[in-house]
Coordinates of C-alpha atoms (C1' of nucleotides) in Angstrom, one line a residue:
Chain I
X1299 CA -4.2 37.2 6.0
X1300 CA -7.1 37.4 8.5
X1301 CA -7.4 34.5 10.7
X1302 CA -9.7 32.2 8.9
X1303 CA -10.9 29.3 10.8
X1304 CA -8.0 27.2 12.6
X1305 CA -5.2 26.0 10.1
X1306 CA -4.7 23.4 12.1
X1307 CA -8.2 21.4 11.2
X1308 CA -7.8 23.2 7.6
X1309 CA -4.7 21.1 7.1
X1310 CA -6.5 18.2 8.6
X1311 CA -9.9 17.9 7.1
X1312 CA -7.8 18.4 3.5
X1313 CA -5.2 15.4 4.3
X1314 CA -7.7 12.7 5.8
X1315 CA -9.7 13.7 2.9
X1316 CA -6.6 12.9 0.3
X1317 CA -5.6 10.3 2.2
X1318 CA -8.4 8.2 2.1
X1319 CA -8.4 8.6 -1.7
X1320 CA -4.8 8.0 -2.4
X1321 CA -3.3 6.7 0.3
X1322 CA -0.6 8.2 2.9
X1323 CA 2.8 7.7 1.1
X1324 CA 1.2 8.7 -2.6
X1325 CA -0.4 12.1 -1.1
X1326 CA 2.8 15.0 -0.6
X1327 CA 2.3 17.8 2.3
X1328 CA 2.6 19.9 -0.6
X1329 CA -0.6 18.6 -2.1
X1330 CA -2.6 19.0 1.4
X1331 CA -1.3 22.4 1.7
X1332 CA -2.4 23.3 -1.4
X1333 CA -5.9 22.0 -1.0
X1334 CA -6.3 23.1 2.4
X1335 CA -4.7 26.7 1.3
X1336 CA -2.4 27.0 3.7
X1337 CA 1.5 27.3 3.7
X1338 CA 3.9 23.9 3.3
X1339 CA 5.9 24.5 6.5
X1340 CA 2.5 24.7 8.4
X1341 CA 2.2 21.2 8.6
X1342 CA 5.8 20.4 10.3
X1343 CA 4.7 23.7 12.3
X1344 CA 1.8 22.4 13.8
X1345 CA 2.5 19.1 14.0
X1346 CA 6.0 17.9 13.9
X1347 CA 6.0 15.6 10.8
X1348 CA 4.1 14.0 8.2
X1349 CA 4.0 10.9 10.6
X1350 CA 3.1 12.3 13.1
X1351 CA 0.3 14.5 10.8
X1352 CA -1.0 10.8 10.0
X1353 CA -1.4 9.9 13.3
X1354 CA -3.3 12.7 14.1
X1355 CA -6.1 12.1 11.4
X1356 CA -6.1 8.2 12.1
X1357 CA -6.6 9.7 15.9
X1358 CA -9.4 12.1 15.4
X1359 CA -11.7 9.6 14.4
X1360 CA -10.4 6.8 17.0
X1361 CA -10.7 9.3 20.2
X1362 CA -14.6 9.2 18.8
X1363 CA -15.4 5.7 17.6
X1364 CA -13.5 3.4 19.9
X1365 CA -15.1 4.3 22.9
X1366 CA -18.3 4.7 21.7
X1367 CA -17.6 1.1 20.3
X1368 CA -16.5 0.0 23.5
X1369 CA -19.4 0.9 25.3
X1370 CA -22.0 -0.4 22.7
X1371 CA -20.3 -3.7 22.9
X1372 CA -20.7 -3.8 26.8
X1373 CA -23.9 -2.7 26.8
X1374 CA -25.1 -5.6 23.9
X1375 CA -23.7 -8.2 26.3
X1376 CA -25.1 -7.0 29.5
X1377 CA -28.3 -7.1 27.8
X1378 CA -27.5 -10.9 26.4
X1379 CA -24.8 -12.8 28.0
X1380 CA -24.5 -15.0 24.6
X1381 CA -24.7 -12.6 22.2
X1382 CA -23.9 -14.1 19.1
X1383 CA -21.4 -13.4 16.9
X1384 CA -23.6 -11.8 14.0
X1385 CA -24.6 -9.7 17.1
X1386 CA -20.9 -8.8 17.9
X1387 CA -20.2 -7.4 14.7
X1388 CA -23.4 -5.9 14.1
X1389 CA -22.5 -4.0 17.5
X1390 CA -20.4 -1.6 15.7
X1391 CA -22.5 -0.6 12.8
X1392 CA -23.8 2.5 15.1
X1393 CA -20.2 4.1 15.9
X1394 CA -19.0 3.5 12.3
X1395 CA -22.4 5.2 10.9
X1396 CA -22.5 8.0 13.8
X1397 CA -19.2 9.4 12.4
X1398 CA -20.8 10.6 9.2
X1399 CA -22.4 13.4 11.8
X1400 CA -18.8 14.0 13.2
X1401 CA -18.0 15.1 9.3
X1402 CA -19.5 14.1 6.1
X1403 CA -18.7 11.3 4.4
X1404 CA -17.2 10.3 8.0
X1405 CA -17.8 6.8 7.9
X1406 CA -16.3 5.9 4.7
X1407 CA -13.2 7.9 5.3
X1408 CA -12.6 6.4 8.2
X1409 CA -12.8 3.0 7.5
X1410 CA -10.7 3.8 4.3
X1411 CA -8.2 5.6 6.4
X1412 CA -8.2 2.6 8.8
X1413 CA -7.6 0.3 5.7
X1414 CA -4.7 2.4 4.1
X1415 CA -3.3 2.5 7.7
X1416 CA -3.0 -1.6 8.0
X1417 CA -1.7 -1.8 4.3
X1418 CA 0.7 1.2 4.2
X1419 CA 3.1 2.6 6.9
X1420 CA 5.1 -0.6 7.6
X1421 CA 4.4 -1.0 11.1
X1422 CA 4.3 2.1 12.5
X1423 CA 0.4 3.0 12.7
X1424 CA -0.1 -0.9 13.6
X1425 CA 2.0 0.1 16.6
X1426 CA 0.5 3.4 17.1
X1427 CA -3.0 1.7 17.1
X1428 CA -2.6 -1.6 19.1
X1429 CA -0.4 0.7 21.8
X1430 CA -3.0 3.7 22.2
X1431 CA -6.4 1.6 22.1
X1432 CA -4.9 -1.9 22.8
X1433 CA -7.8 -1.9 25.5
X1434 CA -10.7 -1.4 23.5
X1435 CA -9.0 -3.8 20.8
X1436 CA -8.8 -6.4 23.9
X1437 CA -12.7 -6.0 24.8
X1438 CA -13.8 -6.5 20.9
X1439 CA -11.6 -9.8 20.8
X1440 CA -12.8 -10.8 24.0
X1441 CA -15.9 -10.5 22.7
X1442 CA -15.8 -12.5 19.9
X1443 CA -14.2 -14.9 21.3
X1444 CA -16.6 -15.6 23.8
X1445 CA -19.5 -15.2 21.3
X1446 CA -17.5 -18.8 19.6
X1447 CA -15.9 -20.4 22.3
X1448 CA -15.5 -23.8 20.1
X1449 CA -12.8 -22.0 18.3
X1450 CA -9.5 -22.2 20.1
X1451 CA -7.3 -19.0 21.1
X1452 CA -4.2 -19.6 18.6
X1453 CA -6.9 -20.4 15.5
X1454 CA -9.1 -17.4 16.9
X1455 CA -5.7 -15.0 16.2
X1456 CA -5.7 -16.6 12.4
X1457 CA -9.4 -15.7 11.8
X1458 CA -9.4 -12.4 13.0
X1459 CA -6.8 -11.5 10.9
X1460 CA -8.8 -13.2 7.9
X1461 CA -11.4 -10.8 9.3
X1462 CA -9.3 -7.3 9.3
X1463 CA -8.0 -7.9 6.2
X1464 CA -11.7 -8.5 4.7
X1465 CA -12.6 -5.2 6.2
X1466 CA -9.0 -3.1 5.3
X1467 CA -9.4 -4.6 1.7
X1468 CA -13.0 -4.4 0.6
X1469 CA -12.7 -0.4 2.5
X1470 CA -9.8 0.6 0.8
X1471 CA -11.1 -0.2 -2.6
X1472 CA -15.0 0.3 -1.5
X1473 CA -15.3 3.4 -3.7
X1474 CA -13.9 1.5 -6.9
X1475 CA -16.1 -1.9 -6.3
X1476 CA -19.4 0.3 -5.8
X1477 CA -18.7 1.5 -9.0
X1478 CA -18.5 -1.7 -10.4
X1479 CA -21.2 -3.0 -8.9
X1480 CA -23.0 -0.5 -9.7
X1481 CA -21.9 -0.9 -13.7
X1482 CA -22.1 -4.9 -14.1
X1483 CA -25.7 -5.3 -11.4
X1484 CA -27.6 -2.3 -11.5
X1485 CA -27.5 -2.2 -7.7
X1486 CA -27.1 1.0 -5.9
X1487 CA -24.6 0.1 -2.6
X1488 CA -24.0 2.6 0.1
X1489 CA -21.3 2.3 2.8
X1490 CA -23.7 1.4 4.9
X1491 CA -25.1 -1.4 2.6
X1492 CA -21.7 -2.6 2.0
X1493 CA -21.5 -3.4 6.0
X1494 CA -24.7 -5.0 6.3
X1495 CA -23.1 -7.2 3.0
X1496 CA -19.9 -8.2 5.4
X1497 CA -21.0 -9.1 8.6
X1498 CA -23.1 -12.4 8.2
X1499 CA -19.6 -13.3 5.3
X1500 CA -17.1 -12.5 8.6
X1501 CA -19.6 -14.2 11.5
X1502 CA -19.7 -17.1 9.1
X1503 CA -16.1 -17.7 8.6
X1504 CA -15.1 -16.7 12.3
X1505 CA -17.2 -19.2 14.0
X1506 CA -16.9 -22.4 11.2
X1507 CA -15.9 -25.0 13.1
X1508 CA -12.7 -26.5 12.7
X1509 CA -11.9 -29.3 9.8
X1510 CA -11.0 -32.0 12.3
X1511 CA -14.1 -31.3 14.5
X1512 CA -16.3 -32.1 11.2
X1513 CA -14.4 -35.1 10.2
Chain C
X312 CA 32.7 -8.2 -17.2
X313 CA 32.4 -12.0 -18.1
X314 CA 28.9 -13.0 -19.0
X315 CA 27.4 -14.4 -15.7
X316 CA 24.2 -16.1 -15.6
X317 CA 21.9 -13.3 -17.7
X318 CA 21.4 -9.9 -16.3
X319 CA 17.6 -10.1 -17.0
X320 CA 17.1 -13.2 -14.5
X321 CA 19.4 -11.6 -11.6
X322 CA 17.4 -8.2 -11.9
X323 CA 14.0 -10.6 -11.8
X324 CA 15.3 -12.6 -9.2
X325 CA 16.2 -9.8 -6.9
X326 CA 13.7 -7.8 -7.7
X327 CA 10.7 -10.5 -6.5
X328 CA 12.4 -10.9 -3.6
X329 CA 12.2 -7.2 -2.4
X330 CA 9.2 -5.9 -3.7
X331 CA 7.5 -9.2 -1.9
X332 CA 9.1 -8.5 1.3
X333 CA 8.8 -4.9 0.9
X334 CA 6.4 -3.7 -1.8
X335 CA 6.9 -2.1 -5.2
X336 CA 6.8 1.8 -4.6
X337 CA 9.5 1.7 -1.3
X338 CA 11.4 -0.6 -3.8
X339 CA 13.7 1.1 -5.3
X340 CA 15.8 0.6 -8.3
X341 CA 19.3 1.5 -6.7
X342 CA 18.7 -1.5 -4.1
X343 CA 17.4 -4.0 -6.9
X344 CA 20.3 -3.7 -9.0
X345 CA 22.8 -3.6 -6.3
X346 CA 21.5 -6.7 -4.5
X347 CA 21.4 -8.0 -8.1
X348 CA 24.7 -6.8 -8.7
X349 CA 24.1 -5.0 -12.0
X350 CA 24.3 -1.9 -13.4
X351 CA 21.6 0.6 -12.5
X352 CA 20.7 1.2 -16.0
X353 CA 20.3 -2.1 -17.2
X354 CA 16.6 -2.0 -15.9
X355 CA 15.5 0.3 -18.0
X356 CA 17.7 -1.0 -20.5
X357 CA 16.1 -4.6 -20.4
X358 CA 12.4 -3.7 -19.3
X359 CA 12.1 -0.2 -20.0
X360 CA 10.6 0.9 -17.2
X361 CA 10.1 0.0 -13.1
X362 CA 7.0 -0.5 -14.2
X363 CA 7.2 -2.9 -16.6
X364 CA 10.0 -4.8 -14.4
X365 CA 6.7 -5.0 -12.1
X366 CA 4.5 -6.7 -14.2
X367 CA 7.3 -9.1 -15.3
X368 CA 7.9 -10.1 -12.2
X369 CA 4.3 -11.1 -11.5
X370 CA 4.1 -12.4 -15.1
X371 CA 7.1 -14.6 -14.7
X372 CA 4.6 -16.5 -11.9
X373 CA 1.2 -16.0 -13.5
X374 CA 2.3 -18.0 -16.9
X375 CA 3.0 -21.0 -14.4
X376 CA 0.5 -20.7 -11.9
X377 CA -3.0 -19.6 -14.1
X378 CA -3.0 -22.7 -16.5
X379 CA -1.9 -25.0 -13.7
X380 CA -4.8 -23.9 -11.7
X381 CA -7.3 -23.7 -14.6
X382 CA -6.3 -27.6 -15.3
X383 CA -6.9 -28.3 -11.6
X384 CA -10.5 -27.0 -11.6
X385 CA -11.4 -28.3 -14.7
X386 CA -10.1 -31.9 -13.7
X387 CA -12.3 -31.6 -10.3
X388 CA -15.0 -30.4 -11.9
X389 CA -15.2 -33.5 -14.7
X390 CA -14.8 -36.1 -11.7
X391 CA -17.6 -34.5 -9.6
X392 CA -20.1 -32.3 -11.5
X393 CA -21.0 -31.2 -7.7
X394 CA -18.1 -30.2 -6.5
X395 CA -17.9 -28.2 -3.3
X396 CA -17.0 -25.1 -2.8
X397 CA -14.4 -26.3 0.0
X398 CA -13.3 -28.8 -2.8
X399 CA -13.3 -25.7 -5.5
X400 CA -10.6 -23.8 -3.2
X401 CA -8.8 -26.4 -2.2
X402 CA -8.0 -27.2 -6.3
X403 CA -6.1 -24.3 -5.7
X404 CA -3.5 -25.6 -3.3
X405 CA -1.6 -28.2 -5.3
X406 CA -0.9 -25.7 -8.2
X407 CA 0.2 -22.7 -5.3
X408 CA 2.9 -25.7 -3.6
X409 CA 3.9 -26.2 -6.8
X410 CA 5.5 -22.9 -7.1
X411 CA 8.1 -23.8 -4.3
X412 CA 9.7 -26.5 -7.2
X413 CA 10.0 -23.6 -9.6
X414 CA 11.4 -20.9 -7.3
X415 CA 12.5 -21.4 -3.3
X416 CA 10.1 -19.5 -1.5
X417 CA 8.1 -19.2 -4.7
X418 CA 4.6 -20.1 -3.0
X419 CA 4.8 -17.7 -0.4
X420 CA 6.6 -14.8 -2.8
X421 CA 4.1 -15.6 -5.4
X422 CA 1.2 -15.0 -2.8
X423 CA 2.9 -12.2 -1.2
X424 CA 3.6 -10.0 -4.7
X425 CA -0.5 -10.5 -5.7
X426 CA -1.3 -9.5 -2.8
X427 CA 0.9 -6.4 -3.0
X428 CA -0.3 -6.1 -6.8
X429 CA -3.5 -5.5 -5.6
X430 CA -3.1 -3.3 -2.7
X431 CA -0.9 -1.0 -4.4
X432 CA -0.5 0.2 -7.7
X433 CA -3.5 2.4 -8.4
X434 CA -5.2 0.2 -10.9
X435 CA -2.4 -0.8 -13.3
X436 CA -1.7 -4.5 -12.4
X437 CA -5.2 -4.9 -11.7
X438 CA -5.7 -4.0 -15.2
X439 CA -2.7 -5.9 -16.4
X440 CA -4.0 -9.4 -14.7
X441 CA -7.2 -9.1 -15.7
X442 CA -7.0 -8.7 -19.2
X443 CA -4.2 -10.9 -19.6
X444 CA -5.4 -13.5 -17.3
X445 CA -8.9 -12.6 -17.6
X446 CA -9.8 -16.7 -18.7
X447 CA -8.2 -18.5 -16.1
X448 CA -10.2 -15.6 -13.6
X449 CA -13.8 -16.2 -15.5
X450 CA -13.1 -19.9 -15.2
X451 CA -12.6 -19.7 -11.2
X452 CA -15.5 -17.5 -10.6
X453 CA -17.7 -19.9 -12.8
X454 CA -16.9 -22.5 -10.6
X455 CA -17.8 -21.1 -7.6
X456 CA -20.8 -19.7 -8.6
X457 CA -21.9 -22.8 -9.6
X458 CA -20.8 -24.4 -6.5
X459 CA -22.6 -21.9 -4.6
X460 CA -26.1 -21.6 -6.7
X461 CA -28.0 -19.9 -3.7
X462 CA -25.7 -16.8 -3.7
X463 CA -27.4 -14.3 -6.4
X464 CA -24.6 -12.7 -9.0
X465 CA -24.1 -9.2 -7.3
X466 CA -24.0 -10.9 -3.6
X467 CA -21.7 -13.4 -5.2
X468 CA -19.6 -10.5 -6.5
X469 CA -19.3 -8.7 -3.3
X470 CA -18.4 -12.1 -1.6
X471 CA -15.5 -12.9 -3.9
X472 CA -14.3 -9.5 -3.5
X473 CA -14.3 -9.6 0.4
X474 CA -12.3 -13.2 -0.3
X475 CA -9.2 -11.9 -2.1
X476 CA -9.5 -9.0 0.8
X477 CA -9.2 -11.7 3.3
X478 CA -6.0 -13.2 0.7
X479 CA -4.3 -10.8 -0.4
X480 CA -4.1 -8.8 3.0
X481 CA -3.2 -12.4 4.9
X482 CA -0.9 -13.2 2.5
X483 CA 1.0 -9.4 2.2
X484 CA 1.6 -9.9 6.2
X485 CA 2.0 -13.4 6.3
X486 CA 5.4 -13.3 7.5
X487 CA 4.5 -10.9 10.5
X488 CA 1.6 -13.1 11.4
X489 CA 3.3 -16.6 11.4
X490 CA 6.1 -14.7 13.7
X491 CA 3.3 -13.6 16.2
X492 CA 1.1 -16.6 16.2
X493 CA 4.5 -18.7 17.1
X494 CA 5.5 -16.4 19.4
X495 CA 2.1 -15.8 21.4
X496 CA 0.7 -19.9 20.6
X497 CA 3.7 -21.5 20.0
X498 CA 2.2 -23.3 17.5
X499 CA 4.1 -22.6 13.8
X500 CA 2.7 -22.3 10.4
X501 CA 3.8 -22.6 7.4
X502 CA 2.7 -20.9 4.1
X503 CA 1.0 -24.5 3.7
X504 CA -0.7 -24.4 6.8
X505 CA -1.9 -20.9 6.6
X506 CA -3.6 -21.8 2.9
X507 CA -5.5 -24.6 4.7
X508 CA -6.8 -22.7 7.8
X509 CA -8.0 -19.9 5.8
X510 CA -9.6 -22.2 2.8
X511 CA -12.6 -23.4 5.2
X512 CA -13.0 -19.8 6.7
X513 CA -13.4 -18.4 2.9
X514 CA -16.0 -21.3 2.2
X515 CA -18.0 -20.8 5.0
X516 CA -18.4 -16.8 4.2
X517 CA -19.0 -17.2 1.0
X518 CA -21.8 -19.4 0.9
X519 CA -23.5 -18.3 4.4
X520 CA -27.3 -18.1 3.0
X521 CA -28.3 -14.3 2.8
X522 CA -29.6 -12.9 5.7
X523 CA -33.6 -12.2 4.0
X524 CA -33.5 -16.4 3.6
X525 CA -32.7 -17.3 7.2
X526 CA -35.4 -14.7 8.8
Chain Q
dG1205 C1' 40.2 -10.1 -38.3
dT1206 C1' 37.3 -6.6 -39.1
dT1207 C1' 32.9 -4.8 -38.7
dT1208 C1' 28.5 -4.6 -36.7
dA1209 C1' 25.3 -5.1 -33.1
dA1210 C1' 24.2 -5.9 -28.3
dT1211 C1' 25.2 -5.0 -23.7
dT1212 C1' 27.3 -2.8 -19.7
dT1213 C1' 29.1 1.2 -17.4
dA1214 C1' 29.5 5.7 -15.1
dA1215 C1' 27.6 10.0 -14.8
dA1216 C1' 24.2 13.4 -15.0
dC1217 C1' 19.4 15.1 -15.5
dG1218 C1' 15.2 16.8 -13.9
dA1219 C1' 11.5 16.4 -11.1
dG1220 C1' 9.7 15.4 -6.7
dT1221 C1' 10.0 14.7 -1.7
dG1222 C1' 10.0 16.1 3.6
dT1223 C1' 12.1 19.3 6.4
dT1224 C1' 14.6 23.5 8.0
dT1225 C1' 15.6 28.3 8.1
dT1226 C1' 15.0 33.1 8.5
dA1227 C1' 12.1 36.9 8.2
dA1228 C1' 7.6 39.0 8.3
dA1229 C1' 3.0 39.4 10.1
dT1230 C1' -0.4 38.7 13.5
dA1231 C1' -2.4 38.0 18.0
dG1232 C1' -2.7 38.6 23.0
dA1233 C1' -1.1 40.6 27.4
dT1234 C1' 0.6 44.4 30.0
Chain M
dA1030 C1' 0.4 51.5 22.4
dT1031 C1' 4.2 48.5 23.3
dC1032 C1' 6.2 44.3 24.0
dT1033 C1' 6.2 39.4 23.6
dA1034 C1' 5.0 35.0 21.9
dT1035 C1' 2.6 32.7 18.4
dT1036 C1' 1.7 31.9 13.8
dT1037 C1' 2.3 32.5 8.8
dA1038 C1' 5.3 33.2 4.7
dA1039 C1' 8.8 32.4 1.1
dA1040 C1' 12.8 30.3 0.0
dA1041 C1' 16.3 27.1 0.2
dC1042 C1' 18.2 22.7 1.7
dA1043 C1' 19.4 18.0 1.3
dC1044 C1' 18.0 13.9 -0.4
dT1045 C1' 15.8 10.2 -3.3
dC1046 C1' 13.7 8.8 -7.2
dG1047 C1' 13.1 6.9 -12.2
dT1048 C1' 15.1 7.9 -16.4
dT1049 C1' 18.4 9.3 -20.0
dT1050 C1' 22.8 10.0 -22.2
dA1051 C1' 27.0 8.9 -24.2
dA1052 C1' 31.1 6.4 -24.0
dA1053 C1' 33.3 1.8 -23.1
dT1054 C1' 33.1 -2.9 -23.4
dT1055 C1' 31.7 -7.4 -24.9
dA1056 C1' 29.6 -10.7 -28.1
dA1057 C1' 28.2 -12.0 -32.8
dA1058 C1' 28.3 -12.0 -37.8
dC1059 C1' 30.6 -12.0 -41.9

DNA sequence: GTTTAATTTAAACGAGTGTTTTAAATAGAT
DNA sequence: ATCTATTTAAAACACTCGTTTAAATTAAAC
């Protein structure tokens, strides 16, 4: 067959694709190959392993967003030194929305891909993530922790967590709950709408002050 | 063999244990009946299906926890017709404790297998709670609504969902996070504690005034 | 105590998985 | 055009999974 346009990205647009809609472990090679019309042993071929396949779509979209993340964050604060929280995570609503020109649909694929990754793959993407952009992770915290420095380190670690798994959950079901939303409210909800809906909810809970200040 | 304490409630018992620890789909049958020490077939013999073992095992918890938590909220609600929303949540805690008295481990487990119910399982438990436990649900959300009467419907619905997001995905790792949080703050948690940090954190979020009201 | 039903056992089934192998086809360099 | 390295192709491998079957055992009923 004449060389149609790189197997390699053919295999990959066809798993991120499946894999945001049905998660890693529930899509087979067998079902990417199929979709992205090429042979099964292409994938071990060109890239080792079906773990190591993941890792590569999870990575095409970090290599763009992160940095670009990274430097939006810096430049909010050298523009404000107390950015606010709300300002933090409204920082990153350019990079997410900027990767729907990388590939359509970008945005929500990604942030689906980033959810299945947390919630699937015991360990071994968390690893994979914190290890290869531990930095930018590092500037993002740093960030927000400065933007509420009444909230101590150790409780800080807790509420971020809160945070991710607001974001991993809500984006790995967004598809299903605009639907619904959709069904029971009449309300239209892009991906984009859906962020704009999250980020005063997360700024909010990040920076409440603590039960024993309050008392 | 002699008739040792019923095959049903060893398969149950083991089987909570590892698909809370582990999740149901890299669960499989072969381990739970040999760390329950039964035959193989006797799954399918006493539940039909892995499936239906599944929703036992959530069941076996539900039937304790829903009408324990729907008399808690009810109770609040008759001594304070105001009731916060702090005060809504925190109904909560008493009937999750509880669930150490019935089972050890059983808070955390319990807490753990919804939140693995919901992340997995493409739709099938969430159907299966939800109609069967569709009351005690309608009863919750009333109450928070009402303690939150400045959140429109389809915000409050996006809210609640980004709450059991922030749950479910806190509660699936919460073993992985107490480890790191002792090991990096030496400070530990228990599943008590982690229930009361989070509790003010999903109050705040959901009842931050939307964003058109503050400008 | 015999018969009947319920339960446990061991084995196999059939479908699905990721991966490997070996050969054929294609591309690029000389 | 020939040689070499890369890429594609078809098939088989080795393994795991949930489920089913049919015989053996245990418990219950009469």
């Amino acid at each position: 067959m004449a060389n149609r346009s790189d197997t390699k990205t053919r295999i990959l647009d066809a798993a991120e694709k499946l894999f945001a809609e049905r998660g890693f472990s529930e899509t087979s090679l067998r079902l990417i190959t199929s979709k992205a019309e090429v042979n099964l042993a292409s994938v071990n071929y060109h890239f080792g392993s079906k773990k190591e396949l993941i890792r590569a779509v999870l990575a095409r979209y970090l290599d763009v967003f992160m940095p670009a993340a990274a430097d939006a964050i810096v430049a909010v604060r050298q523009e404000n030194a107390n950015a606010s929280l709300d300002a933090i995570f409204s920082t990153l609503v350019a990079p997410l929305l900027d990767l729907n020109q990388l590939r359509a649909e970008g945005t929500t694929t990604f942030l689906q891909l980033l959810g299945r990754g947390y919630i699937e793959s015991q360990g071994h993407l968390r690893w994979f993530i914190t290890t290869h952009y531990g930095e930018y992770l590092g500037l993002f915290v740093n960030a927000v922790a400065e933007s509420a420095p009444h909230i101590p380190p150790a409780e800080m670690f807790w509420r971020l967590h809160f945070t991710l798994g607001t974001v991993v959950f809500t984006m790995a079901s967004a598809d299903a709950l605009t639907e619904i939303a959709e069904a029971d409210f009449g309300e239209h909800n892009d991906i984009e709408a859906v962020i704009r809906k999250v980020i005063p909810y997360l700024s909010a809970g990040v920076s409440v002050p603590l039960t024993k200040d309050v008392i």
